[in-house]
Amino acid sequence: MRIFDPHIHMTSRTTDDYARMAAAGVRALVEPAFWLGQPRTSPGSFTDYFDSLIGWEPYRAAQFGIVHHATIALNPKEANDPRCRPVLDLLPRYLDKDRVVAVGEIGYDSITPEEDDVFERQLALAVEHDLPALVHTPHRDKATGTRRTLEVVAASGIAPERVAVDHLNEVTVGIVRDSGCWMGFSIYPETKMSPPRMVEILKRYGPERMLVNSAADWGVSDPLLTLETGTAMLAAGFTEDDVDRVLWRNPVEFYSQSGRLDLTGAGAGADQPTFAGSSIKRGGG
Ligand SMILES: [Zn+2]
């Protein structure tokens, strides 16, 4: 099984995770910019973080034969902090970088007027830079937040097939499907979506425009839940080709719209992940 995790925050994960992911078949991933865990106090905090997402983290991933791309944005939670807003002026410089394949995560967290403004401005940046957008939906008031999200996306003028609306569940999948946007599902160990629930959604709606991710971050999460979802799909009677479509070809198709997805080195060196001194291997061949 080859796996592309379209939404995972490797900055907050260890090399053990990279090794386990490589062994499980993860060959590529996209790391969306998100919050720090504690409040950022200045825009400079974003500069270092964004540089790490397009420099250090791809290098770390390559040791394990995993190709790393990023999405860049001011995330919805930090959109509410006036100390973070000036980062909007720094985004255009990052949105031109080779390894940046979308604007994201953008969208709503608490659905405030500040989030409205920042969401609209960043959708405009996606249009301007000819990039797809990765849109987070709120964990509270999900139905309301998702409807509002789709209205703002429609008003922005971005093509729906260039937008992935993420963190969906049984309640929100239908309206996103009808909008023409891609549907993202984050599979969690304890709460929210689980592999069996994801399989039921795939049975009902089919594999088209479906993205499955682990969204692993600082919290309790598991980077191998993509694999577990693929295994659950096979057990439920889906074919290997269905699994490959959902876990590999769909994310490739979505992020390829950036014109920047480069999968050279995906799976290279997965047998011998090393991360020490002179034995470091780049996954470039
Ligand atoms: Zn995320």
mmCIF file of C-alpha atoms and ligand atoms in Angstrom:
data_model
loop_
_atom_site.group_PDB
_atom_site.id
_atom_site.type_symbol
_atom_site.label_atom_id
_atom_site.label_comp_id
_atom_site.label_asym_id
_atom_site.label_seq_id
_atom_site.Cartn_x
_atom_site.Cartn_y
_atom_site.Cartn_z
ATOM 1 C CA MET A 1 0.000 0.000 0.000
ATOM 2 C CA ARG A 2 1.444 3.405 -0.935
ATOM 3 C CA ILE A 3 0.212 6.268 1.195
ATOM 4 C CA PHE A 4 0.192 10.064 0.786
ATOM 5 C CA ASP A 5 -0.883 11.813 3.998
ATOM 6 C CA PRO A 6 -2.391 15.091 2.749
ATOM 7 C CA HIS A 7 -2.522 16.735 6.204
ATOM 8 C CA ILE A 8 -0.046 16.029 9.000
ATOM 9 C CA HIS A 9 1.980 18.325 11.286
ATOM 10 C CA MET A 10 5.405 16.664 11.369
ATOM 11 C CA THR A 11 6.964 19.604 13.256
ATOM 12 C CA SER A 12 5.267 18.215 16.352
ATOM 13 C CA ARG A 13 6.246 14.575 15.682
ATOM 14 C CA THR A 14 9.434 12.594 16.282
ATOM 15 C CA THR A 15 11.780 10.646 14.030
ATOM 16 C CA ASP A 16 10.184 7.480 15.446
ATOM 17 C CA ASP A 17 7.000 8.590 13.685
ATOM 18 C CA TYR A 18 8.860 9.128 10.410
ATOM 19 C CA ALA A 19 10.366 5.622 10.686
ATOM 20 C CA ARG A 20 6.994 3.993 11.445
ATOM 21 C CA MET A 21 5.302 5.930 8.634
ATOM 22 C CA ALA A 22 7.955 4.898 6.094
ATOM 23 C CA ALA A 23 7.636 1.255 7.172
ATOM 24 C CA ALA A 24 3.831 1.512 6.806
ATOM 25 C CA GLY A 25 4.067 2.757 3.206
ATOM 26 C CA VAL A 26 3.843 6.535 3.672
ATOM 27 C CA ARG A 27 5.929 7.960 0.811
ATOM 28 C CA ALA A 28 4.666 11.532 0.658
ATOM 29 C CA LEU A 29 2.919 14.044 2.885
ATOM 30 C CA VAL A 30 1.750 17.640 3.055
ATOM 31 C CA GLU A 31 2.327 19.648 6.225
ATOM 32 C CA PRO A 32 -0.069 22.587 6.584
ATOM 33 C CA ALA A 33 1.023 25.610 8.599
ATOM 34 C CA PHE A 34 -0.916 25.771 11.874
ATOM 35 C CA TRP A 35 -0.675 27.195 15.365
ATOM 36 C CA LEU A 36 2.200 26.895 17.772
ATOM 37 C CA GLY A 37 0.342 25.398 20.736
ATOM 38 C CA GLN A 38 0.899 28.554 22.766
ATOM 39 C CA PRO A 39 0.310 32.121 21.536
ATOM 40 C CA ARG A 40 2.833 33.586 19.104
ATOM 41 C CA THR A 41 3.985 37.047 20.149
ATOM 42 C CA SER A 42 5.174 38.460 16.810
ATOM 43 C CA PRO A 43 5.149 37.862 13.039
ATOM 44 C CA GLY A 44 8.821 36.848 13.275
ATOM 45 C CA SER A 45 7.677 33.640 14.914
ATOM 46 C CA PHE A 46 5.944 32.720 11.647
ATOM 47 C CA THR A 47 9.008 33.463 9.534
ATOM 48 C CA ASP A 48 11.118 30.899 11.373
ATOM 49 C CA TYR A 49 8.265 28.398 11.317
ATOM 50 C CA PHE A 50 7.573 28.796 7.580
ATOM 51 C CA ASP A 51 11.306 28.510 6.807
ATOM 52 C CA SER A 52 11.371 25.263 8.763
ATOM 53 C CA LEU A 53 8.344 23.933 6.860
ATOM 54 C CA ILE A 54 10.043 24.429 3.509
ATOM 55 C CA GLY A 55 13.617 23.683 4.575
ATOM 56 C CA TRP A 56 14.348 21.602 7.634
ATOM 57 C CA GLU A 57 11.228 19.443 7.686
ATOM 58 C CA PRO A 58 11.563 18.253 4.020
ATOM 59 C CA TYR A 59 15.170 17.372 4.819
ATOM 60 C CA ARG A 60 14.130 15.394 7.902
ATOM 61 C CA ALA A 61 11.424 13.567 5.908
ATOM 62 C CA ALA A 62 13.842 12.709 3.094
ATOM 63 C CA GLN A 63 15.964 10.639 5.505
ATOM 64 C CA PHE A 64 13.053 8.211 5.528
ATOM 65 C CA GLY A 65 12.246 8.293 1.828
ATOM 66 C CA ILE A 66 9.226 10.527 2.458
ATOM 67 C CA VAL A 67 8.633 13.504 0.162
ATOM 68 C CA HIS A 68 7.484 16.585 2.089
ATOM 69 C CA HIS A 69 5.513 19.583 0.810
ATOM 70 C CA ALA A 70 3.830 22.354 2.781
ATOM 71 C CA THR A 71 0.858 24.672 2.721
ATOM 72 C CA ILE A 72 1.368 28.190 4.078
ATOM 73 C CA ALA A 73 -1.136 30.525 5.760
ATOM 74 C CA LEU A 74 -2.213 32.347 8.887
ATOM 75 C CA ASN A 75 -4.333 29.670 10.588
ATOM 76 C CA PRO A 76 -7.865 30.460 11.806
ATOM 77 C CA LYS A 77 -7.105 30.230 15.508
ATOM 78 C CA GLU A 78 -4.250 32.753 15.331
ATOM 79 C CA ALA A 79 -6.219 34.968 12.942
ATOM 80 C CA ASN A 80 -7.920 36.300 16.078
ATOM 81 C CA ASP A 81 -4.686 37.620 17.612
ATOM 82 C CA PRO A 82 -3.771 41.142 16.416
ATOM 83 C CA ARG A 83 -0.098 40.380 17.058
ATOM 84 C CA CYS A 84 -0.237 37.717 14.319
ATOM 85 C CA ARG A 85 -2.136 39.621 11.626
ATOM 86 C CA PRO A 86 0.919 41.354 10.065
ATOM 87 C CA VAL A 87 2.032 37.936 8.823
ATOM 88 C CA LEU A 88 -0.506 38.364 6.021
ATOM 89 C CA ASP A 89 1.962 40.763 4.397
ATOM 90 C CA LEU A 90 4.708 38.106 4.520
ATOM 91 C CA LEU A 91 2.652 35.353 2.886
ATOM 92 C CA PRO A 92 3.137 36.290 -0.800
ATOM 93 C CA ARG A 93 6.884 35.685 -0.498
ATOM 94 C CA TYR A 94 6.259 32.132 0.780
ATOM 95 C CA LEU A 95 3.450 31.348 -1.644
ATOM 96 C CA ASP A 96 5.981 31.606 -4.475
ATOM 97 C CA LYS A 97 8.243 28.870 -3.040
ATOM 98 C CA ASP A 98 8.717 25.550 -4.860
ATOM 99 C CA ARG A 99 7.600 23.242 -2.062
ATOM 100 C CA VAL A 100 4.432 25.186 -1.218
ATOM 101 C CA VAL A 101 1.468 23.421 -2.812
ATOM 102 C CA ALA A 102 -1.527 25.307 -1.348
ATOM 103 C CA VAL A 103 -2.689 28.162 0.856
ATOM 104 C CA GLY A 104 -3.666 26.630 4.203
ATOM 105 C CA GLU A 105 -4.888 25.897 6.737
ATOM 106 C CA ILE A 106 -7.369 28.701 6.413
ATOM 107 C CA GLY A 107 -11.042 28.876 7.392
ATOM 108 C CA TYR A 108 -12.938 29.088 10.666
ATOM 109 C CA ASP A 109 -12.148 28.175 14.239
ATOM 110 C CA SER A 110 -14.515 30.207 16.436
ATOM 111 C CA ILE A 111 -16.279 31.946 13.499
ATOM 112 C CA THR A 112 -15.380 35.540 14.427
ATOM 113 C CA PRO A 113 -15.370 38.686 12.225
ATOM 114 C CA GLU A 114 -11.537 38.578 12.328
ATOM 115 C CA GLU A 115 -11.611 35.040 10.942
ATOM 116 C CA ASP A 116 -14.021 36.168 8.198
ATOM 117 C CA ASP A 117 -11.620 38.860 7.087
ATOM 118 C CA VAL A 118 -8.476 36.687 7.200
ATOM 119 C CA PHE A 119 -10.203 33.786 5.420
ATOM 120 C CA GLU A 120 -11.408 36.028 2.570
ATOM 121 C CA ARG A 121 -8.024 37.688 2.172
ATOM 122 C CA GLN A 122 -6.228 34.351 1.984
ATOM 123 C CA LEU A 123 -8.657 32.873 -0.548
ATOM 124 C CA ALA A 124 -7.861 35.935 -2.649
ATOM 125 C CA LEU A 125 -4.144 35.129 -2.244
ATOM 126 C CA ALA A 126 -4.803 31.562 -3.465
ATOM 127 C CA VAL A 127 -6.474 32.928 -6.602
ATOM 128 C CA GLU A 128 -3.712 35.480 -7.117
ATOM 129 C CA HIS A 129 -0.929 32.879 -6.739
ATOM 130 C CA ASP A 130 -2.813 30.224 -8.709
ATOM 131 C CA LEU A 131 -2.715 27.785 -5.777
ATOM 132 C CA PRO A 132 -5.272 25.374 -4.299
ATOM 133 C CA ALA A 133 -6.624 26.078 -0.795
ATOM 134 C CA LEU A 134 -6.789 23.772 2.232
ATOM 135 C CA VAL A 135 -9.699 24.775 4.449
ATOM 136 C CA HIS A 136 -10.105 23.794 8.095
ATOM 137 C CA THR A 137 -13.644 23.470 9.465
ATOM 138 C CA PRO A 138 -14.379 24.223 13.125
ATOM 139 C CA HIS A 139 -14.681 21.374 15.612
ATOM 140 C CA ARG A 140 -17.567 23.129 17.380
ATOM 141 C CA ASP A 141 -20.658 24.207 15.397
ATOM 142 C CA LYS A 142 -19.335 22.129 12.505
ATOM 143 C CA ALA A 143 -22.486 22.208 10.363
ATOM 144 C CA THR A 144 -22.891 25.994 10.680
ATOM 145 C CA GLY A 145 -19.171 26.548 10.158
ATOM 146 C CA THR A 146 -19.078 24.325 7.081
ATOM 147 C CA ARG A 147 -22.091 26.019 5.444
ATOM 148 C CA ARG A 148 -20.538 29.417 6.066
ATOM 149 C CA THR A 149 -17.200 28.132 4.739
ATOM 150 C CA LEU A 150 -18.794 27.052 1.466
ATOM 151 C CA GLU A 151 -20.512 30.435 1.060
ATOM 152 C CA VAL A 152 -17.236 32.282 1.513
ATOM 153 C CA VAL A 153 -15.444 29.906 -0.882
ATOM 154 C CA ALA A 154 -18.150 30.406 -3.528
ATOM 155 C CA ALA A 155 -18.011 34.196 -3.157
ATOM 156 C CA SER A 156 -14.207 34.239 -3.485
ATOM 157 C CA GLY A 157 -14.223 33.108 -7.109
ATOM 158 C CA ILE A 158 -11.781 30.217 -6.557
ATOM 159 C CA ALA A 159 -12.761 27.090 -8.526
ATOM 160 C CA PRO A 160 -14.338 24.532 -6.139
ATOM 161 C CA GLU A 161 -12.135 21.712 -7.476
ATOM 162 C CA ARG A 162 -9.144 23.676 -6.200
ATOM 163 C CA VAL A 163 -10.440 23.674 -2.610
ATOM 164 C CA ALA A 164 -10.242 20.873 -0.018
ATOM 165 C CA VAL A 165 -12.619 21.304 2.905
ATOM 166 C CA ASP A 166 -11.168 19.311 5.787
ATOM 167 C CA HIS A 167 -12.146 17.673 9.087
ATOM 168 C CA LEU A 168 -15.522 16.567 7.716
ATOM 169 C CA ASN A 169 -17.860 13.984 9.217
ATOM 170 C CA GLU A 170 -21.196 12.297 8.418
ATOM 171 C CA VAL A 171 -23.062 15.563 9.005
ATOM 172 C CA THR A 172 -20.982 17.768 6.712
ATOM 173 C CA VAL A 173 -19.820 15.469 3.898
ATOM 174 C CA GLY A 174 -22.989 15.852 1.791
ATOM 175 C CA ILE A 175 -22.992 19.627 1.436
ATOM 176 C CA VAL A 176 -19.286 19.702 0.606
ATOM 177 C CA ARG A 177 -19.748 17.002 -2.015
ATOM 178 C CA ASP A 178 -22.539 19.032 -3.612
ATOM 179 C CA SER A 179 -20.315 22.129 -3.681
ATOM 180 C CA GLY A 180 -17.749 20.469 -5.964
ATOM 181 C CA CYS A 181 -14.949 20.933 -3.412
ATOM 182 C CA TRP A 182 -12.717 18.058 -2.292
ATOM 183 C CA MET A 183 -13.684 16.338 0.962
ATOM 184 C CA GLY A 184 -11.021 15.879 3.651
ATOM 185 C CA PHE A 185 -11.370 13.532 6.630
ATOM 186 C CA SER A 186 -9.069 13.492 9.632
ATOM 187 C CA ILE A 187 -8.972 10.100 11.328
ATOM 188 C CA TYR A 188 -8.361 10.257 15.084
ATOM 189 C CA PRO A 189 -7.597 7.568 17.681
ATOM 190 C CA GLU A 190 -10.284 8.515 20.222
ATOM 191 C CA THR A 191 -12.693 11.206 19.172
ATOM 192 C CA LYS A 192 -14.210 12.333 15.867
ATOM 193 C CA MET A 193 -13.682 10.181 12.733
ATOM 194 C CA SER A 194 -12.471 6.571 13.080
ATOM 195 C CA PRO A 195 -11.410 4.093 10.340
ATOM 196 C CA PRO A 196 -14.748 2.166 10.501
ATOM 197 C CA ARG A 197 -16.766 5.401 10.201
ATOM 198 C CA MET A 198 -14.575 6.483 7.268
ATOM 199 C CA VAL A 199 -15.250 3.173 5.523
ATOM 200 C CA GLU A 200 -19.011 3.723 5.891
ATOM 201 C CA ILE A 201 -18.678 7.208 4.340
ATOM 202 C CA LEU A 202 -16.687 5.769 1.419
ATOM 203 C CA LYS A 203 -19.312 3.060 0.899
ATOM 204 C CA ARG A 204 -22.041 5.664 0.756
ATOM 205 C CA TYR A 205 -20.318 8.419 -1.260
ATOM 206 C CA GLY A 206 -17.609 6.594 -3.243
ATOM 207 C CA PRO A 207 -13.919 7.508 -3.597
ATOM 208 C CA GLU A 208 -14.209 10.541 -5.876
ATOM 209 C CA ARG A 209 -12.672 13.768 -4.426
ATOM 210 C CA MET A 210 -12.086 11.993 -1.087
ATOM 211 C CA LEU A 211 -8.946 12.723 0.990
ATOM 212 C CA VAL A 212 -8.029 10.800 4.145
ATOM 213 C CA ASN A 213 -5.456 12.192 6.583
ATOM 214 C CA SER A 214 -4.165 11.620 10.103
ATOM 215 C CA ALA A 215 -3.920 15.345 10.985
ATOM 216 C CA ALA A 216 -1.402 14.209 13.591
ATOM 217 C CA ASP A 217 -0.124 17.126 15.688
ATOM 218 C CA TRP A 218 0.689 18.028 19.311
ATOM 219 C CA GLY A 219 -2.360 16.246 20.649
ATOM 220 C CA VAL A 220 -3.297 12.588 20.936
ATOM 221 C CA SER A 221 -3.134 11.445 17.322
ATOM 222 C CA ASP A 222 -1.703 8.615 15.220
ATOM 223 C CA PRO A 223 0.160 9.028 11.902
ATOM 224 C CA LEU A 224 -0.671 5.417 10.978
ATOM 225 C CA LEU A 225 -4.444 5.853 10.899
ATOM 226 C CA THR A 226 -4.202 6.344 7.133
ATOM 227 C CA LEU A 227 -2.842 2.780 6.898
ATOM 228 C CA GLU A 228 -5.514 1.546 9.281
ATOM 229 C CA THR A 229 -8.210 3.126 7.114
ATOM 230 C CA GLY A 230 -6.778 1.418 4.013
ATOM 231 C CA THR A 231 -6.737 -1.914 5.834
ATOM 232 C CA ALA A 232 -10.342 -1.391 6.985
ATOM 233 C CA MET A 233 -11.339 -0.572 3.393
ATOM 234 C CA LEU A 234 -9.850 -3.863 2.137
ATOM 235 C CA ALA A 235 -11.588 -5.804 4.927
ATOM 236 C CA ALA A 236 -14.886 -4.195 3.890
ATOM 237 C CA GLY A 237 -14.498 -5.371 0.282
ATOM 238 C CA PHE A 238 -12.899 -2.347 -1.410
ATOM 239 C CA THR A 239 -10.216 -3.278 -3.972
ATOM 240 C CA GLU A 240 -6.511 -2.475 -3.795
ATOM 241 C CA ASP A 241 -7.171 -0.005 -6.595
ATOM 242 C CA ASP A 242 -9.859 1.784 -4.530
ATOM 243 C CA VAL A 243 -7.421 2.066 -1.633
ATOM 244 C CA ASP A 244 -4.666 3.347 -3.915
ATOM 245 C CA ARG A 245 -7.029 5.944 -5.310
ATOM 246 C CA VAL A 246 -8.079 7.271 -1.910
ATOM 247 C CA LEU A 247 -4.695 7.069 -0.167
ATOM 248 C CA TRP A 248 -2.411 7.996 -3.061
ATOM 249 C CA ARG A 249 -3.870 9.125 -6.380
ATOM 250 C CA ASN A 250 -6.482 11.505 -4.908
ATOM 251 C CA PRO A 251 -4.029 13.606 -2.862
ATOM 252 C CA VAL A 252 -1.603 13.561 -5.797
ATOM 253 C CA GLU A 253 -4.370 14.850 -8.079
ATOM 254 C CA PHE A 254 -5.485 17.544 -5.649
ATOM 255 C CA TYR A 255 -2.047 18.978 -4.863
ATOM 256 C CA SER A 256 -0.817 18.580 -8.463
ATOM 257 C CA GLN A 257 -3.078 21.516 -9.246
ATOM 258 C CA SER A 258 -0.345 23.682 -7.716
ATOM 259 C CA GLY A 259 1.988 22.674 -10.565
ATOM 260 C CA ARG A 260 4.649 22.125 -7.897
ATOM 261 C CA LEU A 261 4.175 18.587 -6.613
ATOM 262 C CA ASP A 262 7.492 16.768 -7.085
ATOM 263 C CA LEU A 263 7.423 13.145 -5.960
ATOM 264 C CA THR A 264 11.017 12.356 -6.891
ATOM 265 C CA GLY A 265 12.464 10.256 -4.080
ATOM 266 C CA ALA A 266 9.102 9.029 -2.723
ATOM 267 C CA GLY A 267 9.783 5.660 -1.116
ATOM 268 C CA ALA A 268 13.539 5.887 -1.710
ATOM 269 C CA GLY A 269 15.622 4.619 1.169
ATOM 270 C CA ALA A 270 12.574 3.544 3.157
ATOM 271 C CA ASP A 271 14.425 0.333 4.059
ATOM 272 C CA GLN A 272 17.265 2.075 5.810
ATOM 273 C CA PRO A 273 16.016 5.165 7.584
ATOM 274 C CA THR A 274 18.972 6.782 9.275
ATOM 275 C CA PHE A 275 19.274 10.117 10.946
ATOM 276 C CA ALA A 276 22.740 10.456 12.381
ATOM 277 C CA GLY A 277 25.938 12.160 11.311
ATOM 278 C CA SER A 278 27.608 10.879 8.175
ATOM 279 C CA SER A 279 25.069 8.110 7.588
ATOM 280 C CA ILE A 280 22.333 10.613 6.628
ATOM 281 C CA LYS A 281 20.879 9.689 3.270
ATOM 282 C CA ARG A 282 18.837 12.042 1.146
ATOM 283 C CA GLY A 283 15.828 10.418 -0.468
ATOM 284 C CA GLY A 284 16.630 11.917 -3.816
ATOM 285 C CA GLY A 285 17.195 8.986 -6.096
HETATM 286 ZN ZN ZN B 1 -4.168 20.602 10.871
#
